[in-house]
Amino acid sequence: MKYLMDYQEGERVVAFCLIKNKEAGVASNQSEYLNLELGDRSGTIMAKLWDVNAEMKEWINVKSVVKIDAAVQMYRGKKQLVIQRIRPAAASDEVQMESLIPISPVPVDELWTKLTHAVDSLQSATLKAIIQEALATEEIQDRLRHYPAGVRMHHNYYHGLLEHIVSLLTAAQSLLPLYPHVDRDVLYATCILHDIGKLYELSDPIAPDYTTPGQLIGHLVMGVEMVSGICQKLDISVGDAEVLHLKHCILSHHGEVENGWGSAVSGKTPTAVMFHYLDQIDSKMNALSQTLGDMTEEEEWAYAGVLRRKVWRGY
Amino acid sequence: MKYLMDYQEGERVVAFCLIKNKEAGVASNQSEYLNLELGDRSGTIMAKLWDVNAEMKEWINVKSVVKIDAAVQMYRGKKQLVIQRIRPAAASDEVQMESLIPISPVPVDELWTKLTHAVDSLQSATLKAIIQEALATEEIQDRLRHYPAGVRMHHNYYHGLLEHIVSLLTAAQSLLPLYPHVDRDVLYATCILHDIGKLYELSDPIAPDYTTPGQLIGHLVMGVEMVSGICQKLDISVGDAEVLHLKHCILSHHGEVENGWGSAVSGKTPTAVMFHYLDQIDSKMNALSQTLGDMTEEEEWAYAGVLRRKVWRGY
Amino acid sequence: MKYLMDYQEGERVVAFCLIKNKEAGVASNQSEYLNLELGDRSGTIMAKLWDVNAEMKEWINVKSVVKIDAAVQMYRGKKQLVIQRIRPAAASDEVQMESLIPISPVPVDELWTKLTHAVDSLQSATLKAIIQEALATEEIQDRLRHYPAGVRMHHNYYHGLLEHIVSLLTAAQSLLPLYPHVDRDVLYATCILHDIGKLYELSDPIAPDYTTPGQLIGHLVMGVEMVSGICQKLDISVGDAEVLHLKHCILSHHGEVENGWGSAVSGKTPTAVMFHYLDQIDSKMNALSQTLGDMTEEEEWAYAGVLRRKVWRGY
Amino acid sequence: MKYLMDYQEGERVVAFCLIKNKEAGVASNQSEYLNLELGDRSGTIMAKLWDVNAEMKEWINVKSVVKIDAAVQMYRGKKQLVIQRIRPAAASDEVQMESLIPISPVPVDELWTKLTHAVDSLQSATLKAIIQEALATEEIQDRLRHYPAGVRMHHNYYHGLLEHIVSLLTAAQSLLPLYPHVDRDVLYATCILHDIGKLYELSDPIAPDYTTPGQLIGHLVMGVEMVSGICQKLDISVGDAEVLHLKHCILSHHGEVENGWGSAVSGKTPTAVMFHYLDQIDSKMNALSQTLGDMTEEEEWAYAGVLRRKVWRGY
Amino acid sequence: MKYLMDYQEGERVVAFCLIKNKEAGVASNQSEYLNLELGDRSGTIMAKLWDVNAEMKEWINVKSVVKIDAAVQMYRGKKQLVIQRIRPAAASDEVQMESLIPISPVPVDELWTKLTHAVDSLQSATLKAIIQEALATEEIQDRLRHYPAGVRMHHNYYHGLLEHIVSLLTAAQSLLPLYPHVDRDVLYATCILHDIGKLYELSDPIAPDYTTPGQLIGHLVMGVEMVSGICQKLDISVGDAEVLHLKHCILSHHGEVENGWGSAVSGKTPTAVMFHYLDQIDSKMNALSQTLGDMTEEEEWAYAGVLRRKVWRGY
Amino acid sequence: MKYLMDYQEGERVVAFCLIKNKEAGVASNQSEYLNLELGDRSGTIMAKLWDVNAEMKEWINVKSVVKIDAAVQMYRGKKQLVIQRIRPAAASDEVQMESLIPISPVPVDELWTKLTHAVDSLQSATLKAIIQEALATEEIQDRLRHYPAGVRMHHNYYHGLLEHIVSLLTAAQSLLPLYPHVDRDVLYATCILHDIGKLYELSDPIAPDYTTPGQLIGHLVMGVEMVSGICQKLDISVGDAEVLHLKHCILSHHGEVENGWGSAVSGKTPTAVMFHYLDQIDSKMNALSQTLGDMTEEEEWAYAGVLRRKVWRGY
């Protein structure tokens, strides 16, 4: 199947897509037009829709699914669509969500199985109980199967957060034999729960925005509060050393407080210090993969937002 | 009554005092000596005890109360004691704790009354209930009546934290009429609870040190967890806007995250932003008062640790 | 009376307003158009004027007052005017300046009375004489009754500086009883004179820009030079301790030198340190009030330039 | 066998050790004394030697090996030796270097085998040739088998650099399957050569100090120059993409230039970015292992120089 | 002769120029247009070309030379061209490169003579040999006679780098008598070679961009590698103190490592420290000269990119 | 003549010197001793005086001149004196101040002549008048002939400030031909007056300390106030562009405000920007000359406080 990103300059596109953003304007002939950001699983593209009438304005909204007939043109070095015809998608079109938004390349069930295997492998009864409880509710399971790891920077796609967690678990497992002072169970628990607060910091998995609690409390403290709530429910002592350690790793996973990146405390154990770097590696590698994956054959350098500089595709 | 700080060079001191710190050394004649830091309510002073024997080493410990007979000498521009005789205090000496450690000049009952008045004045039933519950346990009451606001920097004396809270409440009350976008009840609640985590971040009120949870979690998140625990107990929704606001103010009271001073989030409401500055004013004014209070008549400038520079006594 | 900000999408606006900014462009049909920034006391709005002729270009200038007939449209989520007719305001229109630019909500005479009461209350003959002399000239009085406290950030409206001063005096008065090491008279004098240099750092009260001396010397040093000039005139010794203290507070009111915010020295007295925070509170609260005041009912979050992040409107 | 660190307060020590540092002083009785820093493979300890005569001063020098008879005392909370007798070690004492300085716990031959296996596994003929050439000279081999990875911070012991390299190779190997955009051969080559300049930046493996070229050029650029020299010798083009990539990874391995940690360029490929974090993990884990390993049973917290804060031993 | 920058609003321009940048767009009438950045030796200007056809798109490219017939209009306060006619330049037009790109006001031969005189004056046989070898190849000579010192910031014009070098040599010569601890020959050699790596960091002298080695290695290390390559060729010892010093000065000429401006080491000799400041003076004075030179008579202030603030033209 | 710094370990010193600092201590035998910092024109050295009696304590004070008979010993790698005999210097000893404190190697009259020549060469009547007036009072002349340029960092010796000024004038004169946008007269005036405030920021030329106005106002603003005072006296308009420019250069000579080094404004003219770098060069070169001058033949590296790192003596 052909997706939005696959069309080249001059081609005609007939496709279903999702409206990600919309901006109205008035042309010099006083008629209205819309600048739309359209997306499907292959990515997003800007589109121009001239001569918009009142009726159209009613059903053309962010998160609507539409069918378009459009031409691909180049504008400032980027492809852009000029829409000739547009209509809302109907139930009978049977459009699948999976075709409309970017999605992790790894199947969600495979990821989930790996996650549960990691939980099963924990030797600490306390940590295992906390994680099992955290993953027991349908709401959490549902969110964890769909949420991205972020709005923009890395793993920013359907079940991106779950992919990030499983990737971290695999990395952690492979490095643990080298560093005996790292606590295996706390490290695994941190991989699983460090961003769990994001399930409530973000508003939804399709066009995620920051929630009010997300902005006021932040996903680090939200995650710690979820852990504490579970402990209270399971009657685990607040002074339990493993729980303290886990909470410390969550609160410090953005690095040193002095750097101003949002940790509530600086890492003070080998486990906490190591996890911060693993998280940096996994998130940066994912973001750079996307940047490099989007480059064309002729491009040797492209701007990578995650590093705020250009990166090299190599040879 | 005459306290340690009142004695001048050349005088003989006979007094009860508290051992705050101790370091052993060996003199060139191979006999042992002790460098002691002694304190009473007037402050602390270094003292030298020569020719220490094994029996002495048993009862001369940090937090012991002793009676000394000593001479005041000058060493590197500072007064120092050379101890001639020393013995442990006995029950029959009836030494009062109030005479042994620095203590807030304001009576604790007066402070407590002001605190409860502030709580009574809250119009928000939710916030009032949370604070009343927080102050209801004997343990919290006991700690809040004795703990300093910190190990070193400001209000670092008996019931210093309570004095700091009441001072902030007074300041908040007086500024509120000027800034109508500040939420009165959330501001009051923040004054009372912003440092409540310190009651468990610090080990004890006499010679306070950082506890393990204090170092791993920090008093900001510890305070937020106390608030959340109370909400659960009182069946207050975790999404309650006032509770979110209060937690936000506690988490952001060390200023902008980018500064690296330990906030978990940057202040995002007028109340949170204003509280940070009030807390800065109250803590810095208290610390500077101590610096200026310790200066002699002839001194015009003295080093203030809180500012990391010299301050001027004025005219 | 209805002002610019009161009109909604689709309405027709017939109103007097001030031209705050103008940019020319050429449309694809080769005719010229103007992008205008129009303002009145309620705020500013962008406006488009198509088919501009040579005669129009002569009288459409920044700071001109014009009468427009225009339609309100939405553009990129913001209201914008499309001007149908425009003419210069005539004397016979009797347009009041007060209706054309934003203005402090507090009447200027009320502010002035409070200011003079504060001056009268000073116990230091020296400081009182300096301030009275500073406020004695008609030029200063005239400027102080009209100047904003800044171009953009806070109190950026007619007699905004005076409002800022009086607000600081009120705040200072209410906090003074708490902090006995703060010098009341110097604090009051700093409230009044700390930004006095802005009367010459800024070019005029209506569309203020930075003057050349303002950019080369800055309002801190300009203020200190005004104080020194007055001292020389009044035969007050340059070594007078209160004058030194006042000048120190003016020079340090942007906070620690190390922060790079423009203080010439770091605050070295309780008075100087406290004033910096009071100034932060008053300016930030004013700026946030404007941000929150501009939000609509449905908006929960809005970007606040003064904090470089979004702020929460609350519940 | 019992080493210096194994003796407790009050015990008598008779042992061979290395003089790491020496400072002379004059006692109040006008006789001279020496403060010595003594070390063996278990660590270092301060020692006092009273009544030093002229003859002693001749043979008591940094890097001398001596035999001491001393008593362990406590001073400022740390063990210290008071030396009763001291004599230079003689050839007949047959003291082994391995007993005198700290040494990596992994046998050097085992490390060397792992290193050569990694080199053999390279698929890039260019990179393999460069590394084989780099390791071909006896001087390099000799240094690489003995040098520490640094003067103080991490892997600061006999063949510590080789241990660091092999540890990084193992970590790299285990993470590579997760991150397909990382160049395996360049990553391996960077593990092996990133610190190769340290073999000339440091003066010797026993009491290493910085050489003059080390301080003027630094080990990053020194390593790159070694690579370039080899390329010239092997007739490999300076424009070879793999060589450029390797040199880029060496020059950027201290992280972003903006951080000011000494990189000559910021990492601009996934391989370079990832290596920086791997290097951080390996060096910090090694340093923390030493800190935690030096703690006694009762200690829960200890200061870790590498993090400039206290670290927690856990439970 | 009249150049692009000399034309005023309303005038008609018939001139040859170089295309520096091009962006395509689609007008509301669906026809294509181009935004072109055109330049000649006087500077660059934006130009609009409406109704572009397919044939035009073939020969209108970056670095093409074209002849235009256009009108000067004002747009957003800046002059802009609207092109009526355009054709490619033909060989018969005999357009000179010197008329098409900005060029140093000093004749290149005069600069070259000064450079060689400076080389001749060196007393160190080693440094003289290195520089003579560096300047001996035709490629280097050719580049050094044409390359700018940078893409944008300073001396960004034809043979700008050579002008910068000669200016630094003159400055160095004049300051040397004041500072006897500065090494004259190393300082001269650094003036000549500090930016020599730019000849390969930049792609070409007309529309320079960063090369791949330039971005991966940077001109500091590239310059040092050139020096080392020459030493090897000339059989000069790598440990030669003057060569070490020269390389140190090149590697440290962007200032302290901690500032994050790209030095590989911080300056550790008077010569290195002084050269950094001389380079700052020469580059900033050149950039400011351009800013001030571009200002009109009425302008008193203009934005200077090199300082990220406005600069004053003076009186 | 032999000075303090000329004596080697083991030698006996009989000399006049100045007491720069004094600290009392009590030995283990209960007798008092003094740690003295003694100085003469060659530098300063620590000295120990045992068994101090009450009478001695009366006349051994900071800034006293004494005659000592002492032995040179090594302590912690540095020379130290052990005083055998000490007495106060008498009038009959005819000790010259020049022999007691470090002094600029250039004769003061030669410096003064160069300064006046520079003043005479000014073409601006305004600036010439201001400087002449500034140098006209006996007090300023006296101070300028004796004051150091600072307490510690650079030119920290008798008439060091004058030497610094003349050195800057020479450097400025030699660079001016290269940079035509720099204002010659303003640059010269800035060389002469930029640190003029130091004459009142420091307490005296022999053992300088910061005065109270110096700490509260700082020498930048103090210098500007001196200039303004002179302008008022000479009836020069406060708006005079040259005076504004001079004041701007004084206020900005510590570099960009954002760096937090104490400028009140950032440099906004070529003259101001260039002067900052000239001042950096001259002060750093002077400080490094002292560091290098104090090194012995065998030392290759020494710590330079001005750079906070070690510097290389070279070859």
mmCIF file of N, CA, C and O in Angstrom, chain D residues 160-180:
data_model
loop_
_atom_site.group_PDB
_atom_site.id
_atom_site.type_symbol
_atom_site.label_atom_id
_atom_site.label_comp_id
_atom_site.label_asym_id
_atom_site.label_seq_id
_atom_site.Cartn_x
_atom_site.Cartn_y
_atom_site.Cartn_z
ATOM 1 N N GLY D 160 44.896 -0.346 34.194
ATOM 2 C CA GLY D 160 43.510 0.105 34.281
ATOM 3 C C GLY D 160 42.965 0.530 32.918
ATOM 4 O O GLY D 160 41.791 0.349 32.623
ATOM 5 N N LEU D 161 43.832 1.101 32.077
ATOM 6 C CA LEU D 161 43.355 1.532 30.767
ATOM 7 C C LEU D 161 42.923 0.331 29.937
ATOM 8 O O LEU D 161 41.878 0.359 29.282
ATOM 9 N N LEU D 162 43.723 -0.724 29.998
ATOM 10 C CA LEU D 162 43.378 -1.925 29.222
ATOM 11 C C LEU D 162 42.062 -2.521 29.733
ATOM 12 O O LEU D 162 41.198 -2.933 28.946
ATOM 13 N N GLU D 163 41.895 -2.528 31.051
ATOM 14 C CA GLU D 163 40.639 -3.033 31.610
ATOM 15 C C GLU D 163 39.455 -2.203 31.118
ATOM 16 O O GLU D 163 38.402 -2.734 30.761
ATOM 17 N N HIS D 164 39.641 -0.880 31.111
ATOM 18 C CA HIS D 164 38.593 0.035 30.640
ATOM 19 C C HIS D 164 38.242 -0.266 29.180
ATOM 20 O O HIS D 164 37.065 -0.347 28.805
ATOM 21 N N ILE D 165 39.245 -0.464 28.347
ATOM 22 C CA ILE D 165 39.015 -0.750 26.923
ATOM 23 C C ILE D 165 38.218 -2.036 26.748
ATOM 24 O O ILE D 165 37.228 -2.081 26.009
ATOM 25 N N VAL D 166 38.643 -3.074 27.437
ATOM 26 C CA VAL D 166 37.981 -4.369 27.276
ATOM 27 C C VAL D 166 36.552 -4.300 27.812
ATOM 28 O O VAL D 166 35.613 -4.863 27.226
ATOM 29 N N SER D 167 36.361 -3.575 28.908
ATOM 30 C CA SER D 167 35.017 -3.420 29.464
ATOM 31 C C SER D 167 34.120 -2.694 28.455
ATOM 32 O O SER D 167 32.969 -3.079 28.226
ATOM 33 N N LEU D 168 34.645 -1.652 27.830
ATOM 34 C CA LEU D 168 33.870 -0.919 26.825
ATOM 35 C C LEU D 168 33.542 -1.804 25.629
ATOM 36 O O LEU D 168 32.429 -1.752 25.085
ATOM 37 N N LEU D 169 34.502 -2.635 25.202
ATOM 38 C CA LEU D 169 34.252 -3.531 24.064
ATOM 39 C C LEU D 169 33.112 -4.492 24.386
ATOM 40 O O LEU D 169 32.238 -4.747 23.553
ATOM 41 N N THR D 170 33.125 -5.001 25.614
ATOM 42 C CA THR D 170 32.065 -5.933 26.011
ATOM 43 C C THR D 170 30.713 -5.222 26.024
ATOM 44 O O THR D 170 29.705 -5.749 25.539
ATOM 45 N N ALA D 171 30.687 -4.016 26.595
ATOM 46 C CA ALA D 171 29.443 -3.253 26.635
ATOM 47 C C ALA D 171 28.969 -2.940 25.213
ATOM 48 O O ALA D 171 27.785 -3.100 24.881
ATOM 49 N N ALA D 172 29.881 -2.516 24.364
ATOM 50 C CA ALA D 172 29.528 -2.171 22.986
ATOM 51 C C ALA D 172 28.932 -3.378 22.272
ATOM 52 O O ALA D 172 27.891 -3.289 21.618
ATOM 53 N N GLN D 173 29.608 -4.504 22.420
ATOM 54 C CA GLN D 173 29.139 -5.724 21.765
ATOM 55 C C GLN D 173 27.711 -6.072 22.178
ATOM 56 O O GLN D 173 26.885 -6.451 21.352
ATOM 57 N N SER D 174 27.430 -5.882 23.459
ATOM 58 C CA SER D 174 26.118 -6.310 23.939
ATOM 59 C C SER D 174 25.008 -5.348 23.527
ATOM 60 O O SER D 174 23.861 -5.739 23.395
ATOM 61 N N LEU D 175 25.340 -4.063 23.314
ATOM 62 C CA LEU D 175 24.282 -3.102 22.953
ATOM 63 C C LEU D 175 24.067 -3.004 21.443
ATOM 64 O O LEU D 175 23.008 -2.551 20.985
ATOM 65 N N LEU D 176 25.066 -3.388 20.667
ATOM 66 C CA LEU D 176 24.979 -3.183 19.214
ATOM 67 C C LEU D 176 23.715 -3.739 18.559
ATOM 68 O O LEU D 176 23.138 -3.070 17.693
ATOM 69 N N PRO D 177 23.254 -4.940 18.939
ATOM 70 C CA PRO D 177 22.063 -5.466 18.257
ATOM 71 C C PRO D 177 20.849 -4.546 18.379
ATOM 72 O O PRO D 177 19.951 -4.585 17.539
ATOM 73 N N LEU D 178 20.839 -3.709 19.439
ATOM 74 C CA LEU D 178 19.671 -2.843 19.662
ATOM 75 C C LEU D 178 19.651 -1.629 18.757
ATOM 76 O O LEU D 178 18.598 -1.053 18.505
ATOM 77 N N TYR D 179 20.820 -1.195 18.307
ATOM 78 C CA TYR D 179 20.899 0.091 17.625
ATOM 79 C C TYR D 179 21.561 -0.050 16.266
ATOM 80 O O TYR D 179 22.765 0.181 16.110
ATOM 81 N N PRO D 180 20.778 -0.429 15.242
ATOM 82 C CA PRO D 180 21.375 -0.757 13.945
ATOM 83 C C PRO D 180 22.052 0.411 13.228
ATOM 84 O O PRO D 180 22.855 0.178 12.335
#
